[in-house]
Tab-separated table of C-alpha atoms in Angstrom:
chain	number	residue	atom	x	y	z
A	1277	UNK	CA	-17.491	-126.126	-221.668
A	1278	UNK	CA	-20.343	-128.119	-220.004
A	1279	UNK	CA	-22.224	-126.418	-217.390
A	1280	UNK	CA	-23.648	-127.912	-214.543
A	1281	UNK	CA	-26.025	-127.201	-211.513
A	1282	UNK	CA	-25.698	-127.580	-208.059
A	1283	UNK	CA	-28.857	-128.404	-205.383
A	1284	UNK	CA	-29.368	-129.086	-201.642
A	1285	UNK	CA	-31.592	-131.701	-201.997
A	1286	UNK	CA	-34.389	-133.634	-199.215
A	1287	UNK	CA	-34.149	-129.508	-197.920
A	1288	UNK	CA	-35.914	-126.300	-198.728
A	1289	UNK	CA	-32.921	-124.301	-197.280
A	1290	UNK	CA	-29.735	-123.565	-198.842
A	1291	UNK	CA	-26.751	-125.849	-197.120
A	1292	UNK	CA	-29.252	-128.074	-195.902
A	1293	UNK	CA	-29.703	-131.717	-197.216
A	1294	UNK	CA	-27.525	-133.726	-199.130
A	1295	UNK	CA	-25.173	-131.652	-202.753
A	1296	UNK	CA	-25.878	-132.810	-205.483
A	1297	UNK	CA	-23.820	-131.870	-209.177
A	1298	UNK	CA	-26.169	-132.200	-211.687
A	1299	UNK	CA	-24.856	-132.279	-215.642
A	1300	UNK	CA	-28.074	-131.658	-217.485
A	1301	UNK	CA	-26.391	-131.880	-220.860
A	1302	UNK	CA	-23.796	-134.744	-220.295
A	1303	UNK	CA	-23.169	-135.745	-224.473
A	1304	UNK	CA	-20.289	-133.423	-224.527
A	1305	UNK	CA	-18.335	-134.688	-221.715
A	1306	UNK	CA	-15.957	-137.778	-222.084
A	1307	UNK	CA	-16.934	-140.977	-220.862
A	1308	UNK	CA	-13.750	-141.807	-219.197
A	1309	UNK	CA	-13.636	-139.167	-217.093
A	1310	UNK	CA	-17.099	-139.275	-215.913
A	1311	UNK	CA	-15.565	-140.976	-212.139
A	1312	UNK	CA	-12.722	-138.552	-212.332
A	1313	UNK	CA	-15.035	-135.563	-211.985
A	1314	UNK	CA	-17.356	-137.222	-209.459
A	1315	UNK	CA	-14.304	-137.708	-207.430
A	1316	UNK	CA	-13.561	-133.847	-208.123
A	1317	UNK	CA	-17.512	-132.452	-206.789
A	1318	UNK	CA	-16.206	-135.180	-203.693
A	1319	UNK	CA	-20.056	-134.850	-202.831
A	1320	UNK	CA	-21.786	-138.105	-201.775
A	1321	UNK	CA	-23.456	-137.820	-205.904
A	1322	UNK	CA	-23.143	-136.409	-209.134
A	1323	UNK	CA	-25.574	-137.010	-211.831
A	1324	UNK	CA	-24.659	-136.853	-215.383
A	1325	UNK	CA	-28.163	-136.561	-217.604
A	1326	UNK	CA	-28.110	-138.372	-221.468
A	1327	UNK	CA	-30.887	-138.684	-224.155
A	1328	UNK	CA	-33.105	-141.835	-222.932
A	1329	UNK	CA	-32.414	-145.108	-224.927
A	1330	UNK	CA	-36.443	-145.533	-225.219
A	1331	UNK	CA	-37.773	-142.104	-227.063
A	1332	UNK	CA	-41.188	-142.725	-224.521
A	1333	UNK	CA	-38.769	-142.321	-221.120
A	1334	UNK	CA	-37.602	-138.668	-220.266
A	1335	UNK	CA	-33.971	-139.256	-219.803
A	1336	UNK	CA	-30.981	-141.289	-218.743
A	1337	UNK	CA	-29.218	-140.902	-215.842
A	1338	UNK	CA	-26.097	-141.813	-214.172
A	1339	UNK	CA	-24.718	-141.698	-210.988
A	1340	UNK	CA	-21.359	-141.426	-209.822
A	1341	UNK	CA	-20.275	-141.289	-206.094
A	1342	UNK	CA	-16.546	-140.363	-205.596
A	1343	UNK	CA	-15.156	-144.285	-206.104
A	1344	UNK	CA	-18.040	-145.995	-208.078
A	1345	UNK	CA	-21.182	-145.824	-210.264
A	1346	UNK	CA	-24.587	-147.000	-208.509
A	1347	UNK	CA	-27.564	-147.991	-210.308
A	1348	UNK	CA	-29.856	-145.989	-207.752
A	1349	UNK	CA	-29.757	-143.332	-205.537
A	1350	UNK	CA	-32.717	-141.222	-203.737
A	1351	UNK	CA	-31.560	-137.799	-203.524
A	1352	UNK	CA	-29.945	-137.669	-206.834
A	1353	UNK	CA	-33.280	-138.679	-208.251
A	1354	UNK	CA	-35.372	-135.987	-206.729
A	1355	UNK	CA	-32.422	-133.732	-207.365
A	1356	UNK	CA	-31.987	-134.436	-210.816
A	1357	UNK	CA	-35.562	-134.781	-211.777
A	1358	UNK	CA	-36.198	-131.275	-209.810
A	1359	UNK	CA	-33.047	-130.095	-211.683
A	1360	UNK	CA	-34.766	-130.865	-214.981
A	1361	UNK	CA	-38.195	-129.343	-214.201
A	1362	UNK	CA	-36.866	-126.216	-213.363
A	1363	UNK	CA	-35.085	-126.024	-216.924
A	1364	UNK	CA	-38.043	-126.523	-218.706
A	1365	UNK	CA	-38.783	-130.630	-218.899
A	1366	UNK	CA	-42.759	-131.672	-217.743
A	1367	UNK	CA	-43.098	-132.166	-214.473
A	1368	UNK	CA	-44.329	-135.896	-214.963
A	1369	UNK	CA	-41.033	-137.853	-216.312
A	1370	UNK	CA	-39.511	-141.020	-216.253
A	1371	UNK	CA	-35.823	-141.269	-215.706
A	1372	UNK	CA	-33.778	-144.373	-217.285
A	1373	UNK	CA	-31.511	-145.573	-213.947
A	1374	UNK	CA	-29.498	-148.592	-213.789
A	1375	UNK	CA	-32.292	-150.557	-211.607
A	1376	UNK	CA	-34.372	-149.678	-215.368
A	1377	UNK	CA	-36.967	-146.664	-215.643
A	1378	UNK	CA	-38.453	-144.499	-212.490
A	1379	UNK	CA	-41.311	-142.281	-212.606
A	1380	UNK	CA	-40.776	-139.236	-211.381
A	1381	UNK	CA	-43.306	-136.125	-210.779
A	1382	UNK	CA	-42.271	-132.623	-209.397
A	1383	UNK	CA	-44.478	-129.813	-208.177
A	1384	UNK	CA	-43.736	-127.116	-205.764
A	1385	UNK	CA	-40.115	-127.498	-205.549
A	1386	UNK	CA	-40.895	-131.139	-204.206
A	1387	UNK	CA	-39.919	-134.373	-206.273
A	1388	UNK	CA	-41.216	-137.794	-205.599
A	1389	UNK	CA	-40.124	-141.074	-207.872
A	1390	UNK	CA	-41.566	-144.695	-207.145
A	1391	UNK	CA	-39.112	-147.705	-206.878
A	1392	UNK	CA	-40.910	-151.326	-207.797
A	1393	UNK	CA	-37.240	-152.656	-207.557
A	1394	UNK	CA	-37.020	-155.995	-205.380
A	1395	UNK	CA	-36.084	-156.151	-201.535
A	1396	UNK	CA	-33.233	-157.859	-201.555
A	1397	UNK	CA	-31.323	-159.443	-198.423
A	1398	UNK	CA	-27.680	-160.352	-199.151
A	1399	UNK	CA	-26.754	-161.052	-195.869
A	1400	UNK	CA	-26.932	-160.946	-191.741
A	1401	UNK	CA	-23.840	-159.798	-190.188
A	1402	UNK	CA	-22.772	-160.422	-187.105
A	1403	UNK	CA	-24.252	-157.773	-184.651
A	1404	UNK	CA	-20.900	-157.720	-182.707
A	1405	UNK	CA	-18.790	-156.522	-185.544
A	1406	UNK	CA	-21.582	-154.246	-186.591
A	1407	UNK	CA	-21.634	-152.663	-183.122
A	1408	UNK	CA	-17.550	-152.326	-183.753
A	1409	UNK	CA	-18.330	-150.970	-186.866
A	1410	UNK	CA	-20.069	-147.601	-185.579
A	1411	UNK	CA	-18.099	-147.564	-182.359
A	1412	UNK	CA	-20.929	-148.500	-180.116
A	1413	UNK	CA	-21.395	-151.413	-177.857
A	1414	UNK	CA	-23.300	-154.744	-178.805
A	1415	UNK	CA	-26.518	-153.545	-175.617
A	1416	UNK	CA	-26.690	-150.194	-178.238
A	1417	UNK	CA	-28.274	-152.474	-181.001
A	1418	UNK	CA	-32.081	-153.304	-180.428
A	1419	UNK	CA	-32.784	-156.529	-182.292
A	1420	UNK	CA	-36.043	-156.608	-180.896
A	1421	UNK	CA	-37.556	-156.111	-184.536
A	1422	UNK	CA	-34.675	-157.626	-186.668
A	1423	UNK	CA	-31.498	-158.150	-186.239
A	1424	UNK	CA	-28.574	-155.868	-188.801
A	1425	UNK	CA	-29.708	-157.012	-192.143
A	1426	UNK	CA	-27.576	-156.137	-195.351
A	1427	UNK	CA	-30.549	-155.011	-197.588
A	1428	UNK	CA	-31.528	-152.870	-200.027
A	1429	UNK	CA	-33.610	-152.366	-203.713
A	1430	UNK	CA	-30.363	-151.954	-205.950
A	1431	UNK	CA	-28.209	-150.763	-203.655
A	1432	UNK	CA	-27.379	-152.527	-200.261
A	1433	UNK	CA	-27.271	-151.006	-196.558
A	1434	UNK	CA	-26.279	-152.708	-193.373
A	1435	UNK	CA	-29.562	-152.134	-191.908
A	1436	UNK	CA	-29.394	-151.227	-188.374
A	1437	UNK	CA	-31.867	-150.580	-185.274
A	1438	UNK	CA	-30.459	-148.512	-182.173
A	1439	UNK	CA	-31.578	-148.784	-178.661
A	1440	UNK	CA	-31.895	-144.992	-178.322
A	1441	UNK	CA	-30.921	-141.308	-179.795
A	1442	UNK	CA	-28.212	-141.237	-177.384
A	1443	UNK	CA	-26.535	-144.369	-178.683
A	1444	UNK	CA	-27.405	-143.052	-182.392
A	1445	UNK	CA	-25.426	-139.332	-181.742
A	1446	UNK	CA	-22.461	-141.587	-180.513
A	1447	UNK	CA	-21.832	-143.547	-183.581
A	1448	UNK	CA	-18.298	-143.165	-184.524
A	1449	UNK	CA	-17.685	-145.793	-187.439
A	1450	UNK	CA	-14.585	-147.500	-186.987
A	1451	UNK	CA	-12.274	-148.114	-190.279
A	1452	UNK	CA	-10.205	-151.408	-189.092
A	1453	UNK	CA	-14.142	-152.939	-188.308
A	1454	UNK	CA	-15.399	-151.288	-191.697
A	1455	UNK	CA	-13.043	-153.253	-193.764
A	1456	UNK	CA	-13.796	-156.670	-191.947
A	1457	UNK	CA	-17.259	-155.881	-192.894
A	1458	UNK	CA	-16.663	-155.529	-196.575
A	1459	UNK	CA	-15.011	-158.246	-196.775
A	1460	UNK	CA	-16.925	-160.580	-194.758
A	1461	UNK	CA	-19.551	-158.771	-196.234
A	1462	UNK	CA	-19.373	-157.824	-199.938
A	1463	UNK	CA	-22.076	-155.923	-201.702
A	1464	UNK	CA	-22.664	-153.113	-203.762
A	1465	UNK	CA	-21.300	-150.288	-201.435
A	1466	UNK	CA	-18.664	-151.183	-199.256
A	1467	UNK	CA	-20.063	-152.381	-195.587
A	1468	UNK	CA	-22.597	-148.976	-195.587
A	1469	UNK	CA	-24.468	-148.937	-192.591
A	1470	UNK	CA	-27.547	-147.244	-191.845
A	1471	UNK	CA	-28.131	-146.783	-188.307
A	1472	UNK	CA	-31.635	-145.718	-187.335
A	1473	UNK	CA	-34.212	-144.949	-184.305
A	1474	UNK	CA	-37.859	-144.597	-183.841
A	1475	UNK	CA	-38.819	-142.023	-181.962
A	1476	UNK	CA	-42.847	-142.029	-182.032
A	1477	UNK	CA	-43.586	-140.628	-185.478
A	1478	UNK	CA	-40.326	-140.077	-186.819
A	1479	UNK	CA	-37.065	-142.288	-187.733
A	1480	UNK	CA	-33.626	-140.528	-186.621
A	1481	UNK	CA	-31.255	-141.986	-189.248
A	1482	UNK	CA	-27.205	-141.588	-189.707
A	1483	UNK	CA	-25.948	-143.078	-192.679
A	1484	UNK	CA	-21.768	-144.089	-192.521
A	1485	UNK	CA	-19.551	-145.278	-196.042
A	1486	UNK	CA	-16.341	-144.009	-195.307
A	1487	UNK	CA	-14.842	-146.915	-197.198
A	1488	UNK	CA	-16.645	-144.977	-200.641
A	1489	UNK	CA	-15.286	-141.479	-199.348
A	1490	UNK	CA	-18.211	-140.800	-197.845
A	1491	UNK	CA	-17.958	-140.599	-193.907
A	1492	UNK	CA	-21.306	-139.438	-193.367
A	1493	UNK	CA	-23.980	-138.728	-195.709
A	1494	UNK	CA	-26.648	-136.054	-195.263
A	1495	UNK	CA	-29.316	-137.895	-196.721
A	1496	UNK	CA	-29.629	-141.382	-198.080
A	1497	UNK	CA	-32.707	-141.568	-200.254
A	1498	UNK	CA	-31.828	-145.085	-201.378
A	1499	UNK	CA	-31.230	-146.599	-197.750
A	1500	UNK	CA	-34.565	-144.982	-196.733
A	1501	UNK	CA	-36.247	-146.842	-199.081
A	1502	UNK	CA	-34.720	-150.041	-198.261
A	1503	UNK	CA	-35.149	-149.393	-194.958
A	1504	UNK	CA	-39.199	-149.035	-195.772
A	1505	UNK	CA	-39.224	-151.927	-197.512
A	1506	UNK	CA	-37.573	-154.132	-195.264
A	1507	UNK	CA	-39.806	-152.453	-192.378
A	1508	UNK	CA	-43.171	-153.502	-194.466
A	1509	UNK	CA	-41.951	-156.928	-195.782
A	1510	UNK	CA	-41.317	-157.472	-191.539
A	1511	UNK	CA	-44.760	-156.595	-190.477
A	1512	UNK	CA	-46.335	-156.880	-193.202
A	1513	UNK	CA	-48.230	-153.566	-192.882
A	1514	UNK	CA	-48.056	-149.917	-195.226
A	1515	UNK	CA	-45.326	-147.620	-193.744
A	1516	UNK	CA	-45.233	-143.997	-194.111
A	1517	UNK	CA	-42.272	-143.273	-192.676
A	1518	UNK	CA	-40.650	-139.425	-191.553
A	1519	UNK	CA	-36.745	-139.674	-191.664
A	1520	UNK	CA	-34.628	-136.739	-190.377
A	1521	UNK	CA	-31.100	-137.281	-191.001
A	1522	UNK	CA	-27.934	-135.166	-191.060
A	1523	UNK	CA	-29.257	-132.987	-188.388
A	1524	UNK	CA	-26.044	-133.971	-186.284
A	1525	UNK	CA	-23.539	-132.833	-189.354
A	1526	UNK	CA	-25.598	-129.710	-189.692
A	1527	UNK	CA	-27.025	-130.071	-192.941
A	1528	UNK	CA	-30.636	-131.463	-192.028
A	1529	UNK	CA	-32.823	-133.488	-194.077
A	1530	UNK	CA	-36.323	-134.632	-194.225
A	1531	UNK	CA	-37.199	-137.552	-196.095
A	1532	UNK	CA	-40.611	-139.135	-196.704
A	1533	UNK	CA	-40.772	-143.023	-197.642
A	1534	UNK	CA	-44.014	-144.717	-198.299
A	1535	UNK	CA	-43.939	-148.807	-198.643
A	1536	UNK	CA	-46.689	-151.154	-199.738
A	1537	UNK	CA	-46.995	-154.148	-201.523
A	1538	UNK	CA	-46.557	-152.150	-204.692
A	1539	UNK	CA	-43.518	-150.613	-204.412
A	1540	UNK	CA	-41.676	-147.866	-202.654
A	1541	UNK	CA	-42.057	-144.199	-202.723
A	1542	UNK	CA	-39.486	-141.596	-201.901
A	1543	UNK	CA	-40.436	-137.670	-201.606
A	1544	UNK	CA	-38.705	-134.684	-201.096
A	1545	UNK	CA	-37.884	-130.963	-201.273
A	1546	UNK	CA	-34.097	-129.942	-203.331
A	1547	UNK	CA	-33.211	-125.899	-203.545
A	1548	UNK	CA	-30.708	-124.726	-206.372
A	1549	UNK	CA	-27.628	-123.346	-204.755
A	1550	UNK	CA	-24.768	-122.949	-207.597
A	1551	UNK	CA	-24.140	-123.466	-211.017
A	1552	UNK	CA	-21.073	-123.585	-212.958
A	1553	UNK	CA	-19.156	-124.660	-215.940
A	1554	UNK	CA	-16.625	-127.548	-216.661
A	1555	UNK	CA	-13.725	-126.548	-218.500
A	1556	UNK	CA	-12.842	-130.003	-219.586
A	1557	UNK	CA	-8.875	-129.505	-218.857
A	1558	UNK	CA	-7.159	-132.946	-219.093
């Protein structure tokens, strides 16, 4: 048997935020089933927590959503690295991710890990299908600041400015228009849009992958980041960005994202709510 944790994570409050499995001890579990039992959690994340390679990094961790294995995700970070400081591990660490090693620090039931992982811009789709793609009408998209950008530091999101909240609560992704996307489109997720507004000091945020089994996340640590990146490589100026997400599913999230020249910076809260064993049952 291997046991595992479960956490709410970018909350404080139980059934908040985004789940997140966590395997602190994943050496006994075979490798070849590692997607089957990410499928099996069917949360957006499950994190599976190895010996690092390098005996100066913490650990190494892998993520799993329910269809693939990304080489960086935000709230399974500060999950996983909150995970680990409550068990005992310092609260300064550096975690071995696909994107290569992230330092980590947790304090106060509050993680934050720093990303100097590259911006990168795979593509501009077309803001008609886009607008298809979450149900909403090409006048809902402001491209007064960009245009939808596919974007992201490891891990792409069709980056997406609303006009307003109300055209935001009536997203409604579309499969047929999904699927053109992700194949018009290919990246590392399949056509996952982040749709966001600012709203004076805070950024409203839904984030759609229903093509990964994921219809609507929670809390997208990762696309906050890009989105903060992308925000401060476009006007060239620091952003300390507020992002409350998931509100409109009922879990809510808060997510802080801090861009500079440096790098990016993702912070947040995560609150144990289960633990458990796996059996290990073919």
């Amino acid at each position: 048997m291997t046991a595992y944790l479960v956490y709410d994570v970018f909350t404080d409050t139980p059934f908040g935020g985004n789940q997140l499995a966590i395997f602190t001890d994943a050496e006994a579990l075979p490798q070849d089933k590692l997607q089957a039992i990410a499928a099996e959690f069917n949360f957006s994340e499950v994190t599976f927590v190895y010996p690092p390679d390098d005996l100066r990094h913490t650990a190494k961790v892998r993520i799993f959503t329910p269809t693939l294995e990304l080489p960086f995700a935000g709230h399974p970070i500060i999950g996983t690295a909150i995970a680990l400081a409550d068990i005992g591990f310092p609260p300064k660490m550096t975690l071995e991710l696909g994107i290569g090693p992230v330092p980590c620090t947790v304090a106060n039931g509050r993680a934050q890990f720093t990303t100097t992982a590259p911006l990168t811009r795979d593509a501009k789709p077309d803001t008609a299908l886009v607008a298809r793609a979450l149900g909403l009408t090409v006048d809902d998209i402001n491209t007064e600041h960009h245009t939808p950008v596919q974007a992201g530091l490891g891990v792409a999101f069709v980056i997406t400015e609303l006009s307003n909240r109300d055209a935001l609560s009536r997203c409604q992704p579309d499969i047929n228009a999904m699927r053109d996307g992700a194949a018009r489109y290919p990246g590392s997720l399949d056509f996952a849009i982040l749709a966001y507004v600012v709203e004076g000091d805070l950024i409203h945020a839904r984030m759609f992958a229903p093509l990964e089994n994921i219809p609507e996340d929670p809390a997208t640590g990762s696309a906050a980041a890009a989105l903060a990146a992308l925000l401060c490589d476009l006007t060239g100026e620091i952003q300390d960005l507020t992002i409350h997400q998931g509100f409109q599913m009922g879990r809510p999230s808060v997510i802080h994202a801090r861009a500079d020249a440096s790098g990016v910076t993702i912070s947040g809260q995560a609150v144990r709510v289960m633990e458990g064993q796996f059996l290990g049952h073919n």
